[in-house]
Every structure is written in C-alpha cells, then in structure tokens.
Amino acid sequence: METDTDREPLRTRLYVAEPLSGGATVGLDHERAHYLRHVLRLDRGDRVALFNGRDGEWAARIDGFGKGWCSLAVDALRRPQAPEPDLWLLFAPIKRARIDFVAEKAAELGASLVWPVLTRHTDVARVNVDRLRANAIEAAEQCERLTVPELREPARLDQAMRDWPAERVILLCAEAGPVRPIASAVADLAPGPAAILTGPEGGFAKEELDGLLKLPFVVPVGLGPRILRADTAALAALACWQALAGDWAAGGADVRPPFRFQEPG
Amino acid sequence: METDTDREPLRTRLYVAEPLSGGATVGLDHERAHYLRHVLRLDRGDRVALFNGRDGEWAARIDGFGKGWCSLAVDALRRPQAPEPDLWLLFAPIKRARIDFVAEKAAELGASLVWPVLTRHTDVARVNVDRLRANAIEAAEQCERLTVPELREPARLDQAMRDWPAERVILLCAEAGPVRPIASAVADLAPGPAAILTGPEGGFAKEELDGLLKLPFVVPVGLGPRILRADTAALAALACWQALAGDWAAGGADVRPPFRFQEPG
C-alpha cells in the first residue's frame, strides 16, 4: 500500500465515522458536501485527507458531487494510526465564547476526552455538547491529529469522582490549599493516564475542594501567583503536561519522556 | 505602615498611572468613575485596590463621586512591589477576537511586554494597540499582578530583530527546521530575560525562518506534533516558560528555578 504523505500536501482534512481502507467509499452529508463544493470549491478528482480515529489518515479522491451529497474514493494510506497521549480535561462550564475556545484548544493540545463537570458555583446551566463536539472536531481536523477528543455529556462533579478510574491521576488546578508547582508535580508522575480538572469562575466551594483533596488520585497543582481564568488554567495545564509528560517531549535526543498513550482503536 | 491584605478581600482592582503612597489622592476619569458608581454600585467609603506597576498595591477609600469623576484616598499598603518575570511575547497579529484573547491571556500568564510583529505572511494590516492595551490592563487587574504588560506599536519582524538586545533569548515557535522540545530547551536556558516569538497563521516565509535561525539569540522550540494555531502556540509557550523558568516554580521546597526578574520600577 503506497503512502503518499510526501507527495502532496492535502489542505482539506475531514473526520469521518466510516471505516477507511484502500478502495473504500465514503459519502459526505449535505453540509459537508456543500462545504467542499461551494466554499472550498473542490471538484471531481480533487483530493482530501480523511481520518476516523482508528484506521490512520488516508487520501481520498472526490468521485462525484450531487445535490446534497459527495462521494469520496479512498485510495492511499498517508499515516498509520499511532498512539496518542491519554489526557482528559474536566472543566466547569463557563460562558459560551470561552467554552467554545476551550473545546478548540483542548483538541489542539491533544486532550483525548473533554468532560464538562457541574460544580457548586457553576453558573452555566446548560452546555451544548453537540456544538462543543463540532468545535473539537474542526480543531482536530485542522491540527492534524489522528483522533478527535471524545466529548462527554455534563456530569456533576461528585458523580464523576465517585465513578473515577483510580489509576487516572487528576491534576487539580485550584486556588487553595497545598499545591505543588505543576512542573514538578508532572515530572514526578508515574507513567499512566492523567486528567486536568479546573473549576468554575467562582472557584470550587470549600466542601468541594476538601472532598477533592481527600481523594488519593488527586494532585493539587499550582499555576503561579496570578489568578488565572478557568479557560487559561485549563489550557496552561494541558500544555505543561504535554510538554513534560506527553508527546511534546518526543523528537529530542536528550529527552526520554514517560509516555502515556491510549491504545489505538 | 499597616498592610491590610488579610483584613478584607478587595474585589475591585484598578491600574492607575498616578504615584501611590499613604495619603495620596487619585482621581478617576469619567469612564472609570461611571464604572465604579453605576456598574459596580460602589459608594463613598467603599474601598478598592490600586496598583501602578511601581509602588505596590494599595487600598484606597472612595472619597467622593461627582459628575464624571471619582476621588480616591489612598491609605494602606497591601502588597509591596516585587520583581516579576521578564518575559516578552512577540506575535504576528491575527484576527480581532483571537488577538484580544492573546493580549488578555498574555497578561494572565505574566508577560511583561507584548509586541505585535509584522511578518511576510501576516494578513492583518492594522493592529489596534490601544484596544489591546485596554484588554491587557483589564486582565492584569483581574489576575492580581502588580504590573501591566507594556504594549508596543507593531514593528516589522526584521526591524525588531535588527535592534534586538542580544542577551534576551527568543524561543521561536515555528513549524520547521531543527527544534528542541520546549521543556528541555527552557530547562537548559541560563537565567535571564526571554521572549516567545510566534508566527502568523500562514507560518513564517522560508527566508524569514532561515534568517531567524541564524540569529545567535534564537532558540527554535517544538510544541508537539499537532499544528497549533498562532494564539494557542503563544499561550502554550508562555505557560511552559513560566512553569519551568518563571514564577510558577516558586513555592515548592523541591524546586529552585532560575528566576528571571525585571527590576521593579
């Protein structure tokens, strides 16, 4: 199977649900077909890149356009599926523009799962998960990752903690209590899955924080002396984890990071 | 001089230009007076926190309101001025909503100076520095730092590099060439002032990048395998530098960071 990553840069990358393999056909829905034809002005014969989170990234040729549909013929593997860091983001929802931004940046920063959690002081009653999912997918397409983050329906924080898989460390970004600077906390983590948890703009309630600090998998971390907005804290923490323990550290001969990868598929 | 940081949290923090000392008077202009009186609904006798980037943070009592003015009586020092990290952000301007966000987050992440630089592929012709400055000031007030970032008028990248103070290392976030993972690059820096430089959405032009890589103070750094938007890259890099070499590393007994501080005043 030829790989053609080096032959041509493909500017259009799409996340699809269908299986991908040589000779497969993928159909795009009305919205996407319209986007390719009338916005990107692509035509029969033009090529796009496809990925589905399982089968790697494939090149596909536009086979045909119709009224409200587009057919793609998958032909060449460009990049095989490879492990990606296993890093969740749990955050208390915030106002719309900022929450959209969190979903987008979390995708760029390699979060594997994004989960809105409702805390005592969360002042956003409803979260439009479909919209967040769309933001995350678009960002994943543009940043060239091979997966899209999973977006979970909101849950109450206490519920999320009750059902928490204990092997997944939570780096708690909170403005209280005994915190370790994030860089040293991350450097000392054993390899394994992790999560970032940030609170609402009003902060966690005292009882919430006390409850979190009792949990064995929670590591409270400090993000410096300035008060960070919730969205800033989330992104800063994701970046620090990736830089020190995730896939940013690869590529340098002088750095051997403890990788934490989820299994492909 | 009593310090009263512990006596009462002051929810309103304002950056002012005037000198601050016990017994001083500060006058607020129409816009701010209106904000305090009609938006925050403060009144005579209520207290706010003031800082000017030189004299520390002071508590002040609202002395009086008039039509279009407000007078504050400065009484107690809350926090003395202290060194803050010496970290610049140079970035190629991007679209309005995102550039406002960069100014805000750069302030929260402790940048001491923010400088739009015009590159070959910059597609934003004009930058409203006054608006960016206002965003940065507001963010600085809310994140409780004792300075506000300096906002410089845009300059061409080649001009900025020609006049560059050679002792200030530039961490170049670019999608090309020989990069070191940012965590190891930062960990190996000698103590001293630093800058982050990010490119436009289209990336640097090849000749620009070649020129930058020849400069002795430029360190190209990698931010992982995903293509980051310019605003994401800027914030991620700021966060990583602060976490490893800036003031996020303080407070833990196990970490002795090389601090890079600018002198107060």
XYZ file of C-alpha atoms in Angstrom:
530
model
C 0.000 0.000 0.000
C 1.685 3.175 -1.050
C 1.826 6.029 1.386
C 1.763 9.418 -0.191
C 2.315 11.821 2.668
C 5.282 13.277 0.929
C 3.783 13.604 -2.491
C 1.268 16.323 -1.949
C 0.119 18.372 0.984
C -3.620 17.903 1.332
C -5.173 21.056 2.640
C -8.533 19.587 3.423
C -8.745 17.106 6.270
C -12.006 15.592 7.362
C -13.020 13.440 10.282
C -15.453 10.744 9.239
C -17.124 7.892 11.060
C -16.798 5.299 8.294
C -14.086 2.658 8.137
C -11.147 3.630 5.973
C -9.146 1.310 3.763
C -7.921 1.187 0.202
C -10.859 1.014 -2.175
C -13.454 2.080 0.381
C -16.079 4.672 -0.432
C -17.121 7.425 1.925
C -20.226 9.539 1.489
C -20.430 13.050 2.865
C -23.655 14.580 4.067
C -25.307 17.683 2.682
C -23.473 20.128 4.907
C -20.051 18.790 4.166
C -20.714 18.272 0.504
C -21.775 21.900 0.272
C -18.678 22.996 2.150
C -16.335 21.127 -0.175
C -18.057 22.198 -3.352
C -19.147 25.767 -2.728
C -16.818 27.016 -0.038
C -13.580 25.212 -0.787
C -14.504 24.997 -4.484
C -13.218 21.479 -4.871
C -14.249 19.307 -7.762
C -14.160 15.780 -9.066
C -10.640 14.452 -8.928
C -9.510 16.740 -6.134
C -8.102 15.003 -3.109
C -8.748 15.331 0.588
C -7.372 13.626 3.682
C -9.668 11.511 5.874
C -9.273 10.073 9.354
C -11.628 8.287 11.708
C -9.646 7.834 14.906
C -8.995 4.166 14.203
C -7.570 3.499 10.764
C -4.976 6.223 10.325
C -5.082 9.022 7.788
C -5.994 8.242 4.198
C -6.051 10.201 0.967
C -9.328 10.115 -0.927
C -10.356 11.362 -4.333
C -13.615 13.198 -4.900
C -15.583 10.816 -7.054
C -18.686 12.814 -7.585
C -20.898 15.590 -6.383
C -24.634 15.591 -6.398
C -27.418 17.618 -4.930
C -26.605 17.354 -1.226
C -24.032 14.618 -1.392
C -20.417 13.942 -2.191
C -18.700 10.644 -2.769
C -15.077 10.001 -1.936
C -12.940 7.096 -3.125
C -10.308 6.182 -0.557
C -7.040 5.204 -2.107
C -3.777 5.722 -0.232
C -2.691 5.472 3.394
C -0.879 8.633 4.414
C -0.195 7.981 8.065
C -0.860 4.869 10.115
C -2.841 5.152 13.332
C -0.454 5.675 16.229
C -0.908 6.013 19.981
C -1.773 9.444 21.278
C -1.479 10.781 24.811
C -4.168 9.721 27.250
C -5.118 13.037 28.804
C -8.601 14.094 29.868
C -9.839 17.595 30.527
C -12.585 18.092 33.087
C -13.796 21.643 33.416
C -16.671 23.507 34.943
C -18.578 25.126 32.099
C -18.122 28.830 31.505
C -19.686 31.314 29.155
C -20.219 30.357 25.547
C -17.427 32.076 23.685
C -14.895 30.895 26.186
C -16.210 27.355 26.367
C -16.038 27.062 22.573
C -12.468 28.181 22.796
C -11.699 25.588 25.472
C -13.031 22.809 23.244
C -10.963 24.015 20.304
C -7.747 24.469 22.261
C -8.194 21.209 24.141
C -8.278 19.447 20.788
C -5.138 21.223 19.589
C -3.419 20.430 22.855
C -4.123 16.750 22.426
C -6.809 16.069 25.013
C -8.319 12.643 24.385
C -11.539 13.414 26.252
C -13.268 16.622 27.286
C -15.882 16.485 30.035
C -17.926 19.373 31.409
C -18.478 18.904 35.158
C -21.032 20.803 37.167
C -19.754 22.221 40.440
C -21.385 24.125 43.266
C -20.545 27.500 41.786
C -21.023 26.677 38.129
C -23.240 29.357 36.734
C -23.878 27.915 33.336
C -26.919 25.732 33.480
C -26.772 24.137 30.104
C -23.935 23.005 27.959
C -24.406 22.427 24.251
C -22.283 19.342 23.888
C -23.058 18.962 20.190
C -21.614 22.378 19.499
C -18.542 21.650 21.605
C -18.105 18.375 19.791
C -18.267 20.171 16.440
C -15.675 22.703 17.638
C -13.403 19.929 18.821
C -13.721 18.017 15.564
C -12.950 21.059 13.462
C -9.905 21.842 15.564
C -8.774 18.199 15.386
C -9.066 18.277 11.605
C -7.017 21.442 11.388
C -4.312 20.489 13.831
C -3.690 17.197 12.045
C -4.253 14.812 14.901
C -5.402 11.286 14.126
C -8.259 11.239 16.628
C -10.891 13.640 17.827
C -11.458 14.246 21.515
C -14.443 12.449 22.987
C -16.972 14.934 24.352
C -18.981 13.633 27.295
C -22.335 14.856 28.494
C -22.020 17.028 31.598
C -21.988 15.279 34.946
C -21.973 16.531 38.475
C -18.502 16.693 39.887
C -19.295 14.446 42.832
C -20.720 11.844 40.463
C -17.648 11.993 38.234
C -15.434 11.489 41.253
C -17.464 8.572 42.592
C -17.056 6.645 39.370
C -13.485 7.718 38.768
C -10.967 5.127 37.473
C -8.426 5.314 40.280
C -5.382 4.764 38.097
C -6.014 8.056 36.333
C -4.257 10.878 38.166
C -6.131 14.187 38.368
C -4.096 17.387 38.313
C -6.356 19.767 40.197
C -5.967 23.423 39.280
C -7.426 25.142 42.290
C -6.734 28.351 44.136
C -6.422 26.928 47.565
C -4.578 24.604 49.801
C -1.265 22.863 49.478
C -0.215 22.937 45.852
C 2.940 21.775 44.148
C 4.189 23.746 41.196
C 2.796 21.994 38.149
C 6.170 21.365 36.530
C 7.500 19.380 39.455
C 4.191 17.607 40.029
C 4.094 16.426 36.421
C 7.763 15.483 36.363
C 7.156 13.198 39.334
C 4.120 11.403 37.959
C 4.471 7.736 37.161
C 3.612 6.951 33.546
C -0.097 6.488 33.053
C -3.315 8.234 32.096
C -3.972 11.678 33.507
C -6.649 14.344 33.716
C -6.726 18.084 34.280
C -9.570 19.442 36.450
C -10.336 23.156 36.568
C -13.074 24.891 38.497
C -15.674 27.497 37.644
C -15.003 31.223 37.567
C -16.149 31.470 41.162
C -13.813 28.723 42.268
C -14.686 25.461 43.960
C -16.818 25.562 47.095
C -14.857 24.824 50.245
C -16.520 21.474 50.857
C -15.934 20.510 47.233
C -12.271 21.309 47.498
C -11.925 19.491 50.812
C -13.594 16.471 49.243
C -11.300 16.542 46.222
C -8.156 16.848 48.308
C -9.062 13.665 50.169
C -9.145 11.574 47.005
C -5.976 9.534 46.516
C -5.764 10.184 42.789
C -5.995 13.975 43.083
C -2.789 16.025 42.907
C -3.337 19.734 43.576
C -1.040 21.798 41.383
C -0.056 25.433 41.323
C -0.104 27.583 38.236
C 1.764 30.535 39.648
C 0.852 33.580 41.723
C -1.593 35.171 39.292
C -5.281 34.277 39.397
C -5.980 32.535 36.111
C -9.327 32.460 34.411
C -10.745 28.974 34.130
C -10.053 28.722 30.406
C -6.494 29.973 30.801
C -5.818 27.492 33.587
C -7.167 24.582 31.561
C -5.002 25.334 28.551
C -1.904 26.154 30.531
C -2.168 22.890 32.425
C -2.748 20.854 29.262
C 0.292 22.480 27.654
C 2.504 21.832 30.676
C 1.508 18.183 30.868
C 2.115 17.655 27.159
C 5.455 19.429 27.312
C 6.723 17.402 30.255
C 4.968 14.065 30.071
C 3.103 13.945 26.778
C 4.077 13.912 23.153
C 5.789 17.280 23.017
C 8.872 15.813 24.529
C 9.488 13.381 21.702
C 11.923 14.124 18.955
C 14.740 15.443 21.072
C 17.622 13.087 21.557
C 18.147 14.495 25.010
C 14.688 13.834 26.348
C 13.136 10.471 27.149
C 9.678 11.244 28.471
C 7.438 8.761 30.186
C 4.786 8.426 27.538
C 1.213 7.844 28.440
C -0.642 6.550 25.477
C -4.022 5.170 24.888
C -4.223 2.098 22.725
C -5.331 2.856 19.186
C -8.839 1.803 18.350
C 2.571 51.437 57.500
C -0.024 48.835 58.117
C -0.653 46.300 55.471
C -4.180 45.063 55.307
C -4.081 42.304 52.747
C -5.511 39.900 55.234
C -8.227 42.092 56.583
C -10.568 42.296 53.669
C -10.582 40.967 50.172
C -10.957 43.898 47.809
C -12.898 42.833 44.771
C -12.145 45.878 42.701
C -8.587 46.353 41.497
C -7.592 49.229 39.287
C -4.452 50.079 37.434
C -3.665 53.785 37.648
C -0.832 55.922 36.402
C -0.507 58.130 39.480
C 2.065 57.645 42.229
C 0.711 55.699 45.191
C 1.590 56.314 48.807
C -0.206 56.763 52.101
C -2.267 59.945 51.998
C -2.144 60.342 48.230
C -5.234 61.173 46.219
C -6.087 59.564 42.925
C -8.706 60.884 40.534
C -10.537 58.582 38.159
C -11.742 59.712 34.770
C -15.307 59.744 33.557
C -15.329 56.208 32.232
C -13.935 54.641 35.353
C -15.963 56.799 37.686
C -19.079 55.676 35.855
C -17.979 52.057 36.056
C -17.430 52.184 39.812
C -20.603 54.062 40.543
C -23.156 52.689 38.131
C -21.868 49.254 37.226
C -20.199 48.105 40.426
C -22.545 50.283 42.516
C -19.829 51.398 44.851
C -20.234 54.441 47.036
C -18.371 56.797 49.293
C -16.432 54.859 51.878
C -16.139 51.711 49.789
C -12.627 50.504 49.200
C -10.747 49.432 46.111
C -7.222 48.208 45.428
C -4.871 50.270 43.281
C -1.548 49.484 41.624
C 0.648 51.369 39.177
C 3.438 48.940 38.359
C 5.924 50.767 40.606
C 4.656 51.340 44.131
C 2.992 48.066 45.005
C -0.692 47.520 45.680
C -2.554 49.959 47.904
C -6.020 50.119 49.397
C -7.922 53.311 48.722
C -11.217 54.658 50.002
C -13.730 56.285 47.708
C -13.765 59.855 48.866
C -16.372 61.264 46.574
C -18.226 60.956 43.326
C -19.170 63.752 41.049
C -20.434 64.172 37.555
C -17.778 62.345 35.588
C -15.211 61.974 38.295
C -14.305 59.961 41.337
C -11.775 60.723 44.005
C -9.894 58.031 45.923
C -7.923 58.490 49.138
C -5.006 56.073 49.300
C -4.418 54.740 52.765
C -2.826 51.340 53.268
C -0.144 49.319 51.517
C -1.451 45.835 50.753
C 1.469 44.348 48.881
C 4.890 45.815 48.206
C 6.166 45.943 44.639
C 8.158 42.793 43.895
C 10.098 41.574 40.869
C 8.096 39.840 38.182
C 9.350 37.589 35.411
C 10.968 39.290 32.443
C 9.217 37.591 29.546
C 8.198 39.215 26.273
C 5.680 37.964 23.761
C 6.200 38.798 20.095
C 3.454 37.607 17.824
C 2.281 38.168 14.309
C -1.162 39.753 14.508
C -4.181 37.599 13.840
C -7.894 38.229 13.629
C -9.530 40.502 16.136
C -11.260 38.141 18.526
C -8.196 35.984 18.780
C -5.772 38.856 19.151
C -7.840 40.297 22.004
C -7.653 36.933 23.631
C -3.872 36.802 23.200
C -3.494 40.162 24.943
C -5.683 39.020 27.814
C -4.035 35.652 28.286
C -0.541 37.096 27.885
C -1.312 39.370 30.825
C -2.585 36.476 32.939
C 0.448 34.425 32.022
C 2.752 37.154 33.236
C 4.197 38.567 30.036
C 5.989 41.832 30.801
C 5.751 43.114 27.235
C 3.554 42.260 24.256
C 4.708 43.271 20.788
C 2.881 42.682 17.503
C 5.393 41.996 14.746
C 4.579 42.116 11.057
C 5.852 39.177 9.053
C 5.766 38.292 5.378
C 2.542 36.328 5.695
C 0.778 38.499 8.237
C -2.643 39.189 6.837
C -3.814 41.705 9.349
C -2.843 45.145 8.182
C -3.701 47.155 11.217
C -3.461 46.452 14.879
C -5.424 48.487 17.381
C -2.802 48.750 20.079
C -4.979 50.886 22.321
C -7.598 48.187 22.429
C -5.002 45.503 23.113
C -3.573 47.654 25.861
C -7.006 48.020 27.431
C -7.527 44.247 27.265
C -4.146 43.644 28.857
C -4.802 46.148 31.634
C -8.171 44.664 32.450
C -6.702 41.182 32.585
C -3.814 42.401 34.737
C -6.272 43.984 37.164
C -8.262 40.772 37.429
C -5.367 38.366 37.737
C -3.850 40.401 40.569
C -0.445 41.084 39.127
C 1.423 44.163 40.245
C 2.290 45.415 36.763
C 0.577 45.613 33.420
C 2.235 44.344 30.273
C 3.750 47.026 28.084
C 2.093 47.041 24.648
C 4.367 48.172 21.858
C 3.358 49.559 18.491
C 3.727 46.998 15.720
C 7.108 46.702 14.062
C 8.348 44.698 11.139
C 9.961 41.488 12.238
C 13.256 42.243 10.537
C 13.369 45.610 12.262
C 12.666 44.063 15.648
C 15.457 41.566 15.093
C 17.948 44.196 13.977
C 17.514 46.159 17.194
C 17.230 43.113 19.416
C 19.002 43.139 22.827
C 21.219 40.114 22.361
C 21.056 38.936 25.958
C 17.335 38.229 25.596
C 16.806 34.695 24.339
C 13.981 34.189 21.837
C 12.060 30.924 21.951
C 10.879 30.602 18.378
C 7.677 28.627 17.901
C 7.876 27.647 14.278
C 6.803 24.682 12.235
C 10.059 23.970 10.566
C 13.632 23.069 10.995
C 15.562 21.672 13.890
C 13.524 22.183 17.045
C 14.130 21.090 20.583
C 11.156 20.153 22.708
C 10.239 23.290 24.609
C 10.555 21.713 28.037
C 14.180 20.748 27.561
C 15.036 23.985 25.775
C 13.652 26.038 28.670
C 15.245 23.844 31.310
C 18.640 24.462 29.725
C 18.368 28.226 29.463
C 20.705 30.279 31.582
C 18.845 32.681 33.877
C 17.975 35.893 32.092
C 15.284 37.692 30.126
C 13.403 35.760 27.462
C 10.878 36.207 24.703
C 8.397 33.992 22.893
C 8.012 34.560 19.131
C 5.109 33.045 17.206
C 4.317 33.411 13.535
C 1.199 34.235 11.560
C -1.473 31.697 10.657
C 0.284 31.087 7.357
C 3.601 30.453 9.049
C 6.855 32.281 8.522
C 8.176 32.671 4.987
C 11.162 30.447 4.271
C 13.625 33.312 4.044
C 12.256 34.750 7.284
C 12.737 31.466 9.076
C 16.222 30.999 7.647
C 17.109 34.489 8.827
C 15.761 33.854 12.318
C 17.603 30.562 12.691
C 20.914 32.304 12.002
C 20.497 34.703 14.933
C 22.535 33.639 17.979
C 19.794 34.514 20.468
C 17.084 32.477 18.716
C 16.235 29.009 20.055
C 13.747 27.108 17.878
C 11.412 25.060 20.068
C 8.905 22.350 19.370
C 5.374 22.338 20.700
C 4.498 18.792 19.780
C 3.287 17.049 16.652
C -0.014 18.875 16.254
C -0.188 22.080 14.234
C -1.087 24.774 16.743
C -2.912 27.939 15.885
C -0.825 31.022 16.499
C -2.764 32.022 19.611
C -2.566 28.520 21.068
C 1.170 28.362 20.461
C 1.757 31.729 22.110
C -0.111 30.799 25.270
C 1.263 27.308 25.492
C 4.806 28.613 25.203
C 4.229 31.335 27.806
C 2.792 28.756 30.197
C 5.690 26.348 29.690
C 8.288 29.039 30.295
C 6.551 30.249 33.445
C 6.167 26.717 34.748
C 9.796 25.791 34.226
C 11.748 29.027 34.498
C 9.342 31.692 35.684
C 7.372 32.324 38.825
C 5.194 29.227 38.746
C 8.018 27.185 40.106
C 8.243 29.115 43.365
C 6.625 27.857 46.498
C 7.684 24.258 46.263
C 10.552 23.268 48.500
C 11.721 20.831 45.889
C 12.137 23.287 43.070
C 14.726 26.022 42.769
C 14.057 27.713 39.457
C 16.416 30.141 37.796
C 14.351 33.274 38.169
C 14.462 35.938 35.548
C 13.115 39.113 37.006
C 12.931 42.625 35.861
C 13.838 45.249 38.371
C 10.839 46.934 39.953
C 10.163 50.448 38.748
